mmCIF file of C-alpha atoms in Angstrom:
data_model
loop_
_atom_site.group_PDB
_atom_site.id
_atom_site.type_symbol
_atom_site.label_atom_id
_atom_site.label_comp_id
_atom_site.label_asym_id
_atom_site.label_seq_id
_atom_site.Cartn_x
_atom_site.Cartn_y
_atom_site.Cartn_z
ATOM 1 C CA MET T 1 88.623 53.642 93.735
ATOM 2 C CA GLY T 2 86.585 56.753 94.508
ATOM 3 C CA VAL T 3 87.716 56.596 98.148
ATOM 4 C CA LEU T 4 91.370 56.275 97.077
ATOM 5 C CA ILE T 5 91.061 59.233 94.721
ATOM 6 C CA ARG T 6 89.505 61.351 97.467
ATOM 7 C CA LEU T 7 92.279 60.333 99.873
ATOM 8 C CA ALA T 8 94.956 61.181 97.296
ATOM 9 C CA LEU T 9 93.395 64.554 96.569
ATOM 10 C CA GLY T 10 93.052 65.232 100.278
ATOM 11 C CA LEU T 11 96.706 64.360 100.866
ATOM 12 C CA ALA T 12 97.844 66.589 97.986
ATOM 13 C CA ALA T 13 95.744 69.462 99.322
ATOM 14 C CA ALA T 14 97.149 68.958 102.812
ATOM 15 C CA VAL T 15 100.737 68.985 101.522
ATOM 16 C CA MET T 16 100.142 72.148 99.473
ATOM 17 C CA GLY T 17 98.256 73.772 102.309
ATOM 18 C CA GLY T 18 101.033 72.897 104.727
ATOM 19 C CA ALA T 19 103.657 74.382 102.409
ATOM 20 C CA LEU T 20 101.681 77.593 102.021
ATOM 21 C CA ALA T 21 101.034 77.820 105.757
ATOM 22 C CA TRP T 22 104.743 77.312 106.475
ATOM 23 C CA ALA T 23 105.725 80.027 103.995
ATOM 24 C CA ASP T 24 103.128 82.377 105.455
ATOM 25 C CA ALA T 25 104.366 81.632 108.972
ATOM 26 C CA VAL T 26 107.937 82.469 107.961
ATOM 27 C CA GLY T 27 106.298 85.573 106.589
ATOM 28 C CA GLY T 28 107.408 88.812 105.142
ATOM 29 C CA VAL T 29 106.289 92.217 106.334
ATOM 30 C CA VAL T 30 106.667 95.457 104.398
ATOM 31 C CA THR T 31 108.629 97.893 106.597
ATOM 32 C CA ILE T 32 109.652 100.698 104.200
ATOM 33 C CA VAL T 33 107.957 102.057 101.078
ATOM 34 C CA GLU T 34 109.251 105.017 99.095
ATOM 35 C CA GLY T 35 107.756 106.098 95.783
ATOM 36 C CA PRO T 36 105.320 104.031 93.698
ATOM 37 C CA VAL T 37 105.381 100.375 94.838
ATOM 38 C CA GLN T 38 102.616 97.918 94.000
ATOM 39 C CA VAL T 39 101.626 94.321 94.629
ATOM 40 C CA VAL T 40 99.587 92.034 92.406
ATOM 41 C CA ARG T 41 97.746 89.412 94.443
ATOM 42 C CA GLY T 42 95.560 87.158 92.353
ATOM 43 C CA VAL T 43 93.798 89.504 89.938
ATOM 44 C CA ASN T 44 94.046 92.565 92.168
ATOM 45 C CA ARG T 45 96.736 95.234 91.875
ATOM 46 C CA SER T 46 97.154 97.698 94.745
ATOM 47 C CA PRO T 47 99.770 99.993 96.313
ATOM 48 C CA LEU T 48 101.873 98.645 99.165
ATOM 49 C CA ALA T 49 102.263 100.330 102.532
ATOM 50 C CA PRO T 50 104.337 99.616 105.657
ATOM 51 C CA GLY T 51 102.779 96.917 107.809
ATOM 52 C CA VAL T 52 101.371 94.829 104.949
ATOM 53 C CA ARG T 53 102.126 91.119 105.314
ATOM 54 C CA LEU T 54 103.057 89.497 102.034
ATOM 55 C CA LYS T 55 101.650 86.171 100.902
ATOM 56 C CA PRO T 56 103.357 83.449 98.842
ATOM 57 C CA GLY T 57 103.009 84.241 95.154
ATOM 58 C CA ASP T 58 102.637 88.012 95.549
ATOM 59 C CA LEU T 59 104.081 89.895 92.563
ATOM 60 C CA LEU T 60 106.026 93.020 93.519
ATOM 61 C CA PHE T 61 106.647 96.055 91.308
ATOM 62 C CA VAL T 62 108.912 98.996 92.193
ATOM 63 C CA ASP T 63 108.945 101.973 89.848
ATOM 64 C CA SER T 64 112.062 103.959 89.022
ATOM 65 C CA GLY T 65 113.110 105.909 92.103
ATOM 66 C CA GLY T 66 111.064 103.713 94.430
ATOM 67 C CA LEU T 67 112.149 101.489 97.307
ATOM 68 C CA LEU T 68 110.515 98.519 98.999
ATOM 69 C CA ARG T 69 111.915 96.846 102.108
ATOM 70 C CA ILE T 70 110.598 93.489 103.319
ATOM 71 C CA GLU T 71 111.679 91.823 106.563
ATOM 72 C CA THR T 72 111.010 88.318 107.831
ATOM 73 C CA ALA T 73 110.643 87.085 111.398
ATOM 74 C CA GLU T 74 114.047 85.417 111.031
ATOM 75 C CA GLY T 75 115.846 88.672 110.270
ATOM 76 C CA VAL T 76 116.161 88.335 106.485
ATOM 77 C CA ARG T 77 115.853 91.723 104.774
ATOM 78 C CA ALA T 78 115.078 92.286 101.096
ATOM 79 C CA ASP T 79 115.394 95.749 99.522
ATOM 80 C CA LEU T 80 113.909 96.142 96.034
ATOM 81 C CA ALA T 81 114.614 99.338 94.086
ATOM 82 C CA ALA T 82 114.726 101.019 90.673
ATOM 83 C CA GLY T 83 112.462 99.004 88.429
ATOM 84 C CA ALA T 84 112.531 95.804 90.475
ATOM 85 C CA ARG T 85 110.050 93.038 89.715
ATOM 86 C CA ALA T 86 109.886 89.870 91.786
ATOM 87 C CA MET T 87 107.603 87.157 93.138
ATOM 88 C CA TRP T 88 107.615 86.610 96.891
ATOM 89 C CA MET T 89 108.033 83.012 98.075
ATOM 90 C CA PRO T 90 106.815 81.137 94.981
ATOM 91 C CA ALA T 91 104.772 78.121 96.075
ATOM 92 C CA VAL T 92 104.825 76.327 92.716
ATOM 93 C CA GLY T 93 107.002 76.205 89.599
ATOM 94 C CA PRO T 94 110.782 76.024 89.181
ATOM 95 C CA ALA T 95 111.377 78.729 91.816
ATOM 96 C CA SER T 96 109.308 76.925 94.455
ATOM 97 C CA GLY T 97 110.943 77.001 97.865
ATOM 98 C CA GLN T 98 112.986 80.130 97.153
ATOM 99 C CA LEU T 99 112.545 83.435 98.942
ATOM 100 C CA LEU T 100 112.283 85.414 95.714
ATOM 101 C CA HIS T 101 111.785 84.793 92.019
ATOM 102 C CA TRP T 102 113.796 87.773 90.817
ATOM 103 C CA GLN T 103 112.626 89.051 87.422
ATOM 104 C CA ALA T 104 114.155 92.513 86.849
ATOM 105 C CA GLY T 105 115.821 95.541 88.416
ATOM 106 C CA TRP T 106 117.775 95.973 91.644
ATOM 107 C CA LEU T 107 117.655 93.753 94.707
ATOM 108 C CA LYS T 108 119.684 93.761 97.913
ATOM 109 C CA LEU T 109 119.295 90.728 100.166
ATOM 110 C CA SER T 110 120.698 90.565 103.701
ATOM 111 C CA VAL T 111 120.760 87.240 105.564
ATOM 112 C CA PRO T 112 121.711 87.118 109.267
ATOM 113 C CA THR T 113 124.277 84.753 110.748
ATOM 114 C CA PRO T 114 123.361 82.190 111.881
ATOM 115 C CA ARG T 115 120.503 81.961 109.414
ATOM 116 C CA GLY T 116 117.135 80.512 110.313
ATOM 117 C CA ALA T 117 115.261 77.645 108.728
ATOM 118 C CA GLY T 118 113.290 79.775 106.282
ATOM 119 C CA PRO T 119 114.133 80.251 102.597
ATOM 120 C CA VAL T 120 116.861 82.706 101.554
ATOM 121 C CA GLY T 121 117.407 81.674 97.941
ATOM 122 C CA VAL T 122 117.061 83.895 94.886
ATOM 123 C CA TRP T 123 116.005 82.343 91.580
ATOM 124 C CA SER T 124 115.958 83.897 88.112
ATOM 125 C CA SER T 125 115.987 82.620 84.550
ATOM 126 C CA GLY T 126 119.786 82.947 84.506
ATOM 127 C CA LEU T 127 120.941 81.975 87.991
ATOM 128 C CA GLN T 128 120.064 80.517 91.349
ATOM 129 C CA ILE T 129 121.622 81.852 94.554
ATOM 130 C CA GLU T 130 121.606 79.421 97.460
ATOM 131 C CA GLU T 131 123.830 80.955 100.150
ATOM 132 C CA LEU T 132 124.850 84.523 100.940
ATOM 133 C CA GLY T 133 125.480 87.089 103.625
ATOM 134 C CA VAL T 134 124.644 90.389 101.952
ATOM 135 C CA GLY T 135 124.272 90.369 98.172
ATOM 136 C CA VAL T 136 123.299 92.984 95.601
ATOM 137 C CA PHE T 137 121.703 91.858 92.334
ATOM 138 C CA PHE T 138 120.801 93.572 89.081
ATOM 139 C CA LEU T 139 118.930 92.061 86.158
ATOM 140 C CA GLU T 140 117.961 93.437 82.746
ATOM 141 C CA ALA T 141 117.714 91.970 79.266
ATOM 142 C CA ALA T 142 121.322 92.845 78.430
ATOM 143 C CA GLN T 143 123.011 91.482 81.554
ATOM 144 C CA SER T 144 122.821 90.221 85.118
ATOM 145 C CA ILE T 145 125.133 91.290 87.953
ATOM 146 C CA VAL T 146 125.782 89.664 91.334
ATOM 147 C CA PHE T 147 127.847 91.412 94.029
ATOM 148 C CA ALA T 148 128.887 89.718 97.284
ATOM 149 C CA GLU T 149 128.893 92.715 99.618
ATOM 150 C CA THR T 150 129.656 90.727 102.770
ATOM 151 C CA GLY T 151 130.042 87.003 103.343
ATOM 152 C CA LYS T 152 130.522 84.356 100.697
ATOM 153 C CA LEU T 153 127.943 83.867 97.974
ATOM 154 C CA THR T 154 127.279 80.558 96.241
ATOM 155 C CA GLY T 155 124.847 79.438 93.586
ATOM 156 C CA THR T 156 124.496 78.087 90.069
ATOM 157 C CA LEU T 157 124.368 79.722 86.670
ATOM 158 C CA ARG T 158 121.415 78.627 84.590
ATOM 159 C CA GLY T 159 121.162 78.314 80.830
ATOM 160 C CA PRO T 160 118.353 77.899 78.311
ATOM 161 C CA ALA T 161 118.094 74.229 79.246
ATOM 162 C CA GLY T 162 117.586 75.012 82.945
ATOM 163 C CA PRO T 163 119.778 74.184 85.972
ATOM 164 C CA GLY T 164 123.043 72.325 85.936
ATOM 165 C CA GLY T 165 125.356 75.128 84.825
ATOM 166 C CA PRO T 166 128.636 76.301 86.382
ATOM 167 C CA THR T 167 128.766 76.910 90.118
ATOM 168 C CA ILE T 168 129.062 80.481 91.398
ATOM 169 C CA ARG T 169 131.445 81.032 94.306
ATOM 170 C CA LEU T 170 132.085 84.665 95.161
ATOM 171 C CA LYS T 171 134.288 85.932 97.969
ATOM 172 C CA PRO T 172 133.298 89.065 99.880
ATOM 173 C CA GLY T 173 133.776 92.076 97.619
ATOM 174 C CA GLU T 174 133.741 90.136 94.342
ATOM 175 C CA LEU T 175 131.366 90.984 91.506
ATOM 176 C CA LEU T 176 130.056 88.643 88.806
ATOM 177 C CA SER T 177 128.890 90.160 85.524
ATOM 178 C CA ARG T 178 127.040 88.071 82.958
ATOM 179 C CA PRO T 179 126.272 89.846 79.662
ATOM 180 C CA ALA T 180 123.502 88.241 77.644
ATOM 181 C CA ASP T 181 125.845 87.432 74.745
ATOM 182 C CA LYS T 182 129.150 86.712 76.557
ATOM 183 C CA PRO T 183 130.531 84.337 79.183
ATOM 184 C CA PRO T 184 130.367 85.552 82.786
ATOM 185 C CA SER T 185 133.366 87.271 84.377
ATOM 186 C CA ILE T 186 134.352 87.930 87.983
ATOM 187 C CA ALA T 187 135.997 91.140 89.176
ATOM 188 C CA PRO T 188 137.812 91.245 92.542
ATOM 189 C CA VAL T 189 136.147 94.578 93.421
ATOM 190 C CA PRO T 190 133.016 96.417 92.225
ATOM 191 C CA THR T 191 133.544 97.988 88.817
ATOM 192 C CA PRO T 192 133.099 101.760 88.260
ATOM 193 C CA ALA T 193 130.219 101.025 85.884
ATOM 194 C CA PHE T 194 128.432 99.036 88.600
ATOM 195 C CA LEU T 195 128.970 101.706 91.252
ATOM 196 C CA ALA T 196 127.740 104.433 88.903
ATOM 197 C CA ARG T 197 124.414 102.637 88.370
ATOM 198 C CA LEU T 198 123.948 101.479 91.967
ATOM 199 C CA PRO T 199 120.829 103.063 93.532
ATOM 200 C CA VAL T 200 121.529 104.926 96.744
ATOM 201 C CA ALA T 201 118.886 102.808 98.479
ATOM 202 C CA SER T 202 120.763 99.593 97.597
ATOM 203 C CA ALA T 203 123.961 100.920 99.124
ATOM 204 C CA ALA T 204 122.322 101.847 102.444
#
């Protein structure tokens, strides 16, 4: 029995290690930093700088007025701005296998065509995005916003009980707004309120 337990533990460690190695190989390198931007890795919190390679599970914090750009070897680009908080490539938990666990603030994600084999998904407590070209996202306690800048955008709305909610299908140019206390709505073009709040960095 002891041998079987050791084999099982070894197999589990190998699977987890392989998943982490794969995520690290897909990688993410910081290419632009403007303003105060920090990473929490384990118990250590430190400022980010261009050239830093992110690791799965890194927590990212962008202060108001800041900008963080991350690029992967497969050409995926993530811009985090204006109060953004996110986890890079979660290795465990409900967001495992996604590129980002998006927690707050502004995010712009650009995925090349054709896309590579690495993760491109965005997961939050209220939605899960599975396919996109270029998308802009905003999340705060009062609402979440999803804008399909270019290319189609698909995903799933999530509720208190978890996944299994309505499917999101946005055409290029459409904007989904989901207030915390109302059903979601889709506008055919970006609303003036959205454009007024959009950080300049997210529009670049």
